[in-house]
PDB file of C-alpha atoms in Angstrom:
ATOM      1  CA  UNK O   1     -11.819   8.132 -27.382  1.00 60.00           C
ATOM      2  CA  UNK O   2     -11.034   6.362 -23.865  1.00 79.00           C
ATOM      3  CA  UNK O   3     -11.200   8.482 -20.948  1.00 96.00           C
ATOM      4  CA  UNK O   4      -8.183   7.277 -19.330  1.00 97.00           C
ATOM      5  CA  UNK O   5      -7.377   7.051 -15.611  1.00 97.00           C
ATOM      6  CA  UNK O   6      -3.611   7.842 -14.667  1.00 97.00           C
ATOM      7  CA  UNK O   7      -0.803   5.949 -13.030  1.00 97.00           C
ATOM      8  CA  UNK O   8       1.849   7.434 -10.512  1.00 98.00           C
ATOM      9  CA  UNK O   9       4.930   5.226 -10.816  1.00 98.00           C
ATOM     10  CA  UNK O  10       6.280   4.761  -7.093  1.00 98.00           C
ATOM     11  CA  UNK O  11       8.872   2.274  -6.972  1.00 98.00           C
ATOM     12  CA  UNK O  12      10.660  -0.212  -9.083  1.00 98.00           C
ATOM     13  CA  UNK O  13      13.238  -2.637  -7.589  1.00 98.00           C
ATOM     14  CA  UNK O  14      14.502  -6.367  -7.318  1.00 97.00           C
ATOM     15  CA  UNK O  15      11.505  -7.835  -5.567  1.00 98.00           C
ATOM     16  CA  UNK O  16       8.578  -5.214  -6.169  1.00 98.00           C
ATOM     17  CA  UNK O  17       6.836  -2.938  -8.293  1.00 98.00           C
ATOM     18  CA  UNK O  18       4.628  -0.402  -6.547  1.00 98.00           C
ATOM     19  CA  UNK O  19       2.052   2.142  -8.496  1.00 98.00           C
ATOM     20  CA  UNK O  20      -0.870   4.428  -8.057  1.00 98.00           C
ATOM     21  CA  UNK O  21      -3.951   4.507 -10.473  1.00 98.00           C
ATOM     22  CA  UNK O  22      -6.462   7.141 -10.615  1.00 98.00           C
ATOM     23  CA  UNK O  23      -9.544   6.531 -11.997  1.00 98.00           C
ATOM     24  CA  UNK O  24     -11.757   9.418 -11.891  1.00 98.00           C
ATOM     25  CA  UNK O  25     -15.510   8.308 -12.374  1.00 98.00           C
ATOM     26  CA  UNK O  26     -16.217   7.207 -15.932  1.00 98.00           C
ATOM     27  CA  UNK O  27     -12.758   6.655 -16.853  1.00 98.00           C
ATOM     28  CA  UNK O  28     -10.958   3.454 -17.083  1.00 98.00           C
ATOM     29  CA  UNK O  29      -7.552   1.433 -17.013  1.00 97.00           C
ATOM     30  CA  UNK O  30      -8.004   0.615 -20.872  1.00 97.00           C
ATOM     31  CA  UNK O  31      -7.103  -3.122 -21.686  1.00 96.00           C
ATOM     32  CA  UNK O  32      -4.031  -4.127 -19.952  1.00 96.00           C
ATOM     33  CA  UNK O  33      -2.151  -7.258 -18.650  1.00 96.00           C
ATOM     34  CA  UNK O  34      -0.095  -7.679 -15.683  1.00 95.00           C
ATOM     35  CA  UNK O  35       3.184  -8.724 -15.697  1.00 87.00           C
ATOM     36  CA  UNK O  36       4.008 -10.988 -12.073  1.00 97.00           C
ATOM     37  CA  UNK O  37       2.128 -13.642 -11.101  1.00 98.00           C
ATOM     38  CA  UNK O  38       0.870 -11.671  -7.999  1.00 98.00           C
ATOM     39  CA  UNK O  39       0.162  -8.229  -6.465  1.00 98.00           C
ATOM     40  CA  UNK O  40      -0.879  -6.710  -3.490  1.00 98.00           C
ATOM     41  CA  UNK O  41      -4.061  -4.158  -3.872  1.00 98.00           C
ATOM     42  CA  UNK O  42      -4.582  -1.677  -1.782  1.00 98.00           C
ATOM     43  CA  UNK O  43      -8.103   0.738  -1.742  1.00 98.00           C
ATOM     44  CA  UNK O  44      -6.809   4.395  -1.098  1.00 98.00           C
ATOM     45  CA  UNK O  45     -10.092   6.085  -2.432  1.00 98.00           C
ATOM     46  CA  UNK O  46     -13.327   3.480  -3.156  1.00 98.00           C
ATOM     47  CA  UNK O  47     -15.593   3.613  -5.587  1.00 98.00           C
ATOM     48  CA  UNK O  48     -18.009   1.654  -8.000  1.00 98.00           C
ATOM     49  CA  UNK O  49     -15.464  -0.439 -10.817  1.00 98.00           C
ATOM     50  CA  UNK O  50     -16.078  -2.909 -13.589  1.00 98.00           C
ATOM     51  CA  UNK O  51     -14.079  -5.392 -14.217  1.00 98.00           C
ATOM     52  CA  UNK O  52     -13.758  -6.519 -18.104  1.00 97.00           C
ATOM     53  CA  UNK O  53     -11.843  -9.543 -18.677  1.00 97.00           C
ATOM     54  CA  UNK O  54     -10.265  -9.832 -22.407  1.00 96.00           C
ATOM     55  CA  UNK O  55     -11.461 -13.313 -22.713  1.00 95.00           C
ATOM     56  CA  UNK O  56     -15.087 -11.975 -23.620  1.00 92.00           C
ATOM     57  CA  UNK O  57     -16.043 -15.594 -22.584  1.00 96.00           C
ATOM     58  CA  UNK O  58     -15.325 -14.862 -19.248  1.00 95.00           C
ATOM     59  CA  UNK O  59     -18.057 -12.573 -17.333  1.00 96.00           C
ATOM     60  CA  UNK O  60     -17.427  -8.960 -16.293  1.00 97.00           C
ATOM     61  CA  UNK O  61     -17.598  -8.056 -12.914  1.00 97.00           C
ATOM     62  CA  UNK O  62     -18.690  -5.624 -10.827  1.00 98.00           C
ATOM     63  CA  UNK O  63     -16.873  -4.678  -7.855  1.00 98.00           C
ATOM     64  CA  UNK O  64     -17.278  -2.053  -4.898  1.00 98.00           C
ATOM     65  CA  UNK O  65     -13.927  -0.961  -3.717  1.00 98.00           C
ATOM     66  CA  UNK O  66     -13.859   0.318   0.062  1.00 98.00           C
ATOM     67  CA  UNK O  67     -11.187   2.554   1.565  1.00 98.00           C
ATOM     68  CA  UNK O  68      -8.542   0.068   2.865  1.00 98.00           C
ATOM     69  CA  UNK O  69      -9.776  -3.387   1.289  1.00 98.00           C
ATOM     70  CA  UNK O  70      -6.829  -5.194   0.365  1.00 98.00           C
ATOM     71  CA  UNK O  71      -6.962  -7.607  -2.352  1.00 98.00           C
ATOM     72  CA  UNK O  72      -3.729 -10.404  -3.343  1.00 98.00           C
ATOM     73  CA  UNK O  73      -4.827 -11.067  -6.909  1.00 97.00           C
ATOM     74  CA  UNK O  74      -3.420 -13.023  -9.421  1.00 97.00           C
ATOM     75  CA  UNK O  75      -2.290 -11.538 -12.872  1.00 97.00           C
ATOM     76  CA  UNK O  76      -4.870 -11.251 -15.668  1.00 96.00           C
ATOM     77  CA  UNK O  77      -5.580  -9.353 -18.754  1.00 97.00           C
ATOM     78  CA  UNK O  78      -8.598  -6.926 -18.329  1.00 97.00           C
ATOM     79  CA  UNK O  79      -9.868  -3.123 -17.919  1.00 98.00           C
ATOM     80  CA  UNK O  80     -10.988  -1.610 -15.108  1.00 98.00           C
ATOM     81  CA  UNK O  81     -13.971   0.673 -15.518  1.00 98.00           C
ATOM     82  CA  UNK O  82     -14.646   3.557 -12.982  1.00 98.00           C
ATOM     83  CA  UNK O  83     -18.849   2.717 -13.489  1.00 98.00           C
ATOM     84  CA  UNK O  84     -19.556   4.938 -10.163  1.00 98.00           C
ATOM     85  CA  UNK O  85     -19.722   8.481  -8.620  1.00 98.00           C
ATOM     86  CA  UNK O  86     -16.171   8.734  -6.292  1.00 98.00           C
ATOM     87  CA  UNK O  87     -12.843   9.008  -7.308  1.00 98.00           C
ATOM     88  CA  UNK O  88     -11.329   5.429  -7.254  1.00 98.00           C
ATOM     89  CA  UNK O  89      -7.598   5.481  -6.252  1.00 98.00           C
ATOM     90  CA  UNK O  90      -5.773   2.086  -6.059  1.00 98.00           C
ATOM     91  CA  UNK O  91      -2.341   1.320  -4.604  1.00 98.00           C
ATOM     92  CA  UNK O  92      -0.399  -1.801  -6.317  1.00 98.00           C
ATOM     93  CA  UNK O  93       2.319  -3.839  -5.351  1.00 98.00           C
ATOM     94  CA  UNK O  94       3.516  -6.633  -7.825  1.00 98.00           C
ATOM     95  CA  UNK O  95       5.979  -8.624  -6.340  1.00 98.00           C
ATOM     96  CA  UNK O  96       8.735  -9.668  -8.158  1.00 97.00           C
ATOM     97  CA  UNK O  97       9.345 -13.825  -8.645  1.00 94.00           C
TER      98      UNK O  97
ATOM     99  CA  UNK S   1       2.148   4.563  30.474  1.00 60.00           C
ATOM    100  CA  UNK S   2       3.060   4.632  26.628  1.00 80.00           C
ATOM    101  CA  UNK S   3       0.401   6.579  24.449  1.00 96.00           C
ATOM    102  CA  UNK S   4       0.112   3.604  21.717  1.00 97.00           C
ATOM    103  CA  UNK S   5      -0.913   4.090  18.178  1.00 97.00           C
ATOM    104  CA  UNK S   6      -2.698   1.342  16.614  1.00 97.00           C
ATOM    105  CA  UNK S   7      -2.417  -1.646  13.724  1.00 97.00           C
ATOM    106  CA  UNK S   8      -5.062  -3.256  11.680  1.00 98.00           C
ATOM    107  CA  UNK S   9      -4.441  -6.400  10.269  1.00 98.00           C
ATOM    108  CA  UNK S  10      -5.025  -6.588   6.428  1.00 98.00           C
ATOM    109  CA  UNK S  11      -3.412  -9.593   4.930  1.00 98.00           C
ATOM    110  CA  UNK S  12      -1.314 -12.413   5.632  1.00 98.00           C
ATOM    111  CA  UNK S  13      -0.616 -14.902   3.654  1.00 98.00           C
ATOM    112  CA  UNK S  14       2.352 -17.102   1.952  1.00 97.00           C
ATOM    113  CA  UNK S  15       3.775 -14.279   0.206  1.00 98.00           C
ATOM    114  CA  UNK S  16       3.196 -10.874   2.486  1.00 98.00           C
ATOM    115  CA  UNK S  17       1.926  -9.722   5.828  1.00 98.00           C
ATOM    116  CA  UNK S  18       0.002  -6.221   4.941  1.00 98.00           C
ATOM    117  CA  UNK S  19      -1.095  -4.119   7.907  1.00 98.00           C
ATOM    118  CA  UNK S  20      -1.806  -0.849   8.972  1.00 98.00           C
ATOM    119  CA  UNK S  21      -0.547   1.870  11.892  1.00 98.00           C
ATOM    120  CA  UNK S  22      -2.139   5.121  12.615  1.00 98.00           C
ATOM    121  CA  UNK S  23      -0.427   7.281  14.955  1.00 98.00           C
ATOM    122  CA  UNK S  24      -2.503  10.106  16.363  1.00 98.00           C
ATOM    123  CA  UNK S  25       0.024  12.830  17.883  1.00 98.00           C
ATOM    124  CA  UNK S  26       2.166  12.295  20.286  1.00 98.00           C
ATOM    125  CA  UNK S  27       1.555   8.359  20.182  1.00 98.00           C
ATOM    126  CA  UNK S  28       4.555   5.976  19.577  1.00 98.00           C
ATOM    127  CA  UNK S  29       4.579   2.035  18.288  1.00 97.00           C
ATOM    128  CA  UNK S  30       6.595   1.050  21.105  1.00 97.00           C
ATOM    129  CA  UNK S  31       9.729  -1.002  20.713  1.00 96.00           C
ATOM    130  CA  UNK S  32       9.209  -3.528  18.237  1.00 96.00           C
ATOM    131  CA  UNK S  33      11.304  -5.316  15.871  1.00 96.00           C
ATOM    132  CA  UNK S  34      10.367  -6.222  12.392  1.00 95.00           C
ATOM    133  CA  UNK S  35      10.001 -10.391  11.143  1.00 87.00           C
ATOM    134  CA  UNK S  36      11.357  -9.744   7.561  1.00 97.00           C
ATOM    135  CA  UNK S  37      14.025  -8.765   5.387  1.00 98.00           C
ATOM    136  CA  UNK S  38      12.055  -6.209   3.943  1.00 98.00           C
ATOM    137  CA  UNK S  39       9.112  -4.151   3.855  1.00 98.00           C
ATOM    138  CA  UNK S  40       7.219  -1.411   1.665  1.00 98.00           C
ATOM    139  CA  UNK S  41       5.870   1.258   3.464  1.00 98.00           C
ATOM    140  CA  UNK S  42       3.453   3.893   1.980  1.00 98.00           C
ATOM    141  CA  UNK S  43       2.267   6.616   3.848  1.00 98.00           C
ATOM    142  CA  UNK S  44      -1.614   7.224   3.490  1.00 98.00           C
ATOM    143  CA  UNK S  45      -1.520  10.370   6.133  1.00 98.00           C
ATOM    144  CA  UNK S  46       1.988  12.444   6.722  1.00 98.00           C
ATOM    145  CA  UNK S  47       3.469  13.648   9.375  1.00 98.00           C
ATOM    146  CA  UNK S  48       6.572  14.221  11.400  1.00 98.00           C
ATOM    147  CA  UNK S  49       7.935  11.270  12.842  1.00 98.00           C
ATOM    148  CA  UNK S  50      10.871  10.564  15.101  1.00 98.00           C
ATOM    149  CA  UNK S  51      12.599   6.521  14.613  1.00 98.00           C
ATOM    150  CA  UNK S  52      14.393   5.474  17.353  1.00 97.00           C
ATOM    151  CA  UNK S  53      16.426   2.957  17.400  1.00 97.00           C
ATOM    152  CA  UNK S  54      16.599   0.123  20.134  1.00 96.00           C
ATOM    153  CA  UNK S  55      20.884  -0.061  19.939  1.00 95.00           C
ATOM    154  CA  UNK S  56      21.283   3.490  21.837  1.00 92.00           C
ATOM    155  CA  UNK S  57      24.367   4.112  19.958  1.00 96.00           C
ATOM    156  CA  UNK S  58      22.499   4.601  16.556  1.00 95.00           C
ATOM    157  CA  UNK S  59      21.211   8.215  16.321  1.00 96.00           C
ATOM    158  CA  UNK S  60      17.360   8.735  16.566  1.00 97.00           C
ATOM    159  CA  UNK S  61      16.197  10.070  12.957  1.00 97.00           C
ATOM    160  CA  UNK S  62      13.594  12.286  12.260  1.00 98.00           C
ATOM    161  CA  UNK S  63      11.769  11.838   9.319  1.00 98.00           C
ATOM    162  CA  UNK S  64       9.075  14.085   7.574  1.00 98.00           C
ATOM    163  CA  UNK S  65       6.433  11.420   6.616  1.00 98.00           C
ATOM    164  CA  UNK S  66       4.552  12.930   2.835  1.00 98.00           C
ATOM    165  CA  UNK S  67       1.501  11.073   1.729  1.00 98.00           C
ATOM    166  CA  UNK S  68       2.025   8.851  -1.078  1.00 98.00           C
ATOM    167  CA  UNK S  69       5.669   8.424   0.257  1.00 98.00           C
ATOM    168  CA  UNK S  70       6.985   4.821  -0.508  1.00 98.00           C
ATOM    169  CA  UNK S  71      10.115   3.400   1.037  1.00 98.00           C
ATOM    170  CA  UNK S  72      11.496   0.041   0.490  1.00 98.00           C
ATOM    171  CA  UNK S  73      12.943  -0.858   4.355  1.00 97.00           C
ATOM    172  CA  UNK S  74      15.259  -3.412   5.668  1.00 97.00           C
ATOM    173  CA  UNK S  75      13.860  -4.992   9.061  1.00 97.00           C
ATOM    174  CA  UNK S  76      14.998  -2.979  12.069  1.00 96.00           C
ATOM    175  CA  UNK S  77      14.208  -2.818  15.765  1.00 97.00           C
ATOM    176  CA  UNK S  78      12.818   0.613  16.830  1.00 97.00           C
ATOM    177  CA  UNK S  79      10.662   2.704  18.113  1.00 98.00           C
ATOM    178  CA  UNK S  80       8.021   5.167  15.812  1.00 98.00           C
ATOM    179  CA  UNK S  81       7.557   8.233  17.720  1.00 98.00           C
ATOM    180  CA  UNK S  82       4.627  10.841  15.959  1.00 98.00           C
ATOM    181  CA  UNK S  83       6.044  14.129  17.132  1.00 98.00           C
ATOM    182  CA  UNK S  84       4.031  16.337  14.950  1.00 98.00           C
ATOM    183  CA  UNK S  85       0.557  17.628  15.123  1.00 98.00           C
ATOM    184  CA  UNK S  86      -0.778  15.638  12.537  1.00 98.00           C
ATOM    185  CA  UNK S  87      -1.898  11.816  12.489  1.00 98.00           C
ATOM    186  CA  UNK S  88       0.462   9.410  10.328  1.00 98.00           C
ATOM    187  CA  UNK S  89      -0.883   6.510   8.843  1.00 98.00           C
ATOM    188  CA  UNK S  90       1.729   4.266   7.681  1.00 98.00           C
ATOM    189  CA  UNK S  91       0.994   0.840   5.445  1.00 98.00           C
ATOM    190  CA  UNK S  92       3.183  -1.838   5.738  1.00 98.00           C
ATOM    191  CA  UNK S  93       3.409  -4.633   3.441  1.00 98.00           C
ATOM    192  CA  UNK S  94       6.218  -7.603   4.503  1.00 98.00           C
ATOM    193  CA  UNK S  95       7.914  -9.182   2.203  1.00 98.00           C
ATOM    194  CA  UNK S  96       8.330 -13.170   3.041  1.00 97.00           C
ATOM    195  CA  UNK S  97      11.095 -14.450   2.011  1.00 94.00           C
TER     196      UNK S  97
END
């Protein structure tokens, strides 16, 4: 089965949505979608991550997250893949339209 | 002379302003007032922090910084005093209206 990474819910108001995922190495998000058009992405812990889009026409990506990279991504529908050694912890803000 | 903590930029764009303050002990921000409605802070180190405010007749508020704290904060104008032993790291994501 999945080895799942875990989410801390953190807030949840009018104009944002804040969370923290865990992804110790070799687990992953599992296939997911977010729900605003944008969020902010902090790196609290880096690490080594895949990036699987569901469109399996669309390439998956490898990415090297680095303590205090922050990332303003658009929504999409993918998992995220802990393919390293470290602890990956992620802060994310969705911001509410 | 003020003992200053210091801020790294991390993003600013159409939709948010992201940056970070550490605050070794006994450093302060130094006056400052705050561009935007609101802000999310998270704290990625803890400490013990006084706030005080510029308007002399609001009381000065100490607060007990935890990491993974996350506050949703109106703009203000004050001053962020570390009075602990500890360094705080505070991020602080602006919401533009």
């Amino acid at each position: 089965s999945e080895n799942l990474g875990s989410t801390d819910p953190l807030l949840d108001n009018e104009a944002v949505q804040a969370v923290r995922h865990t992804y110790p190495p070799g687990s992953e998000s599992g296939m997911h979608s977010h729900d605003y058009p944008f969020r902010v992405v902090y790196v609290l812990e880096g690490g080594t991550a895949e990036i699987v889009p569901q469109d399996s026409t669309k390439a998956t990506r490898t990415i090297t997250f680095k303590e205090g990279m922050t990332m303003y991504v658009p929504a999409a529908t993918h998992n995220v893949r802990n393919v390293g050694e470290t602890q990956i912890r992620l802060l994310e803000i969705e911001l509410k339209p």
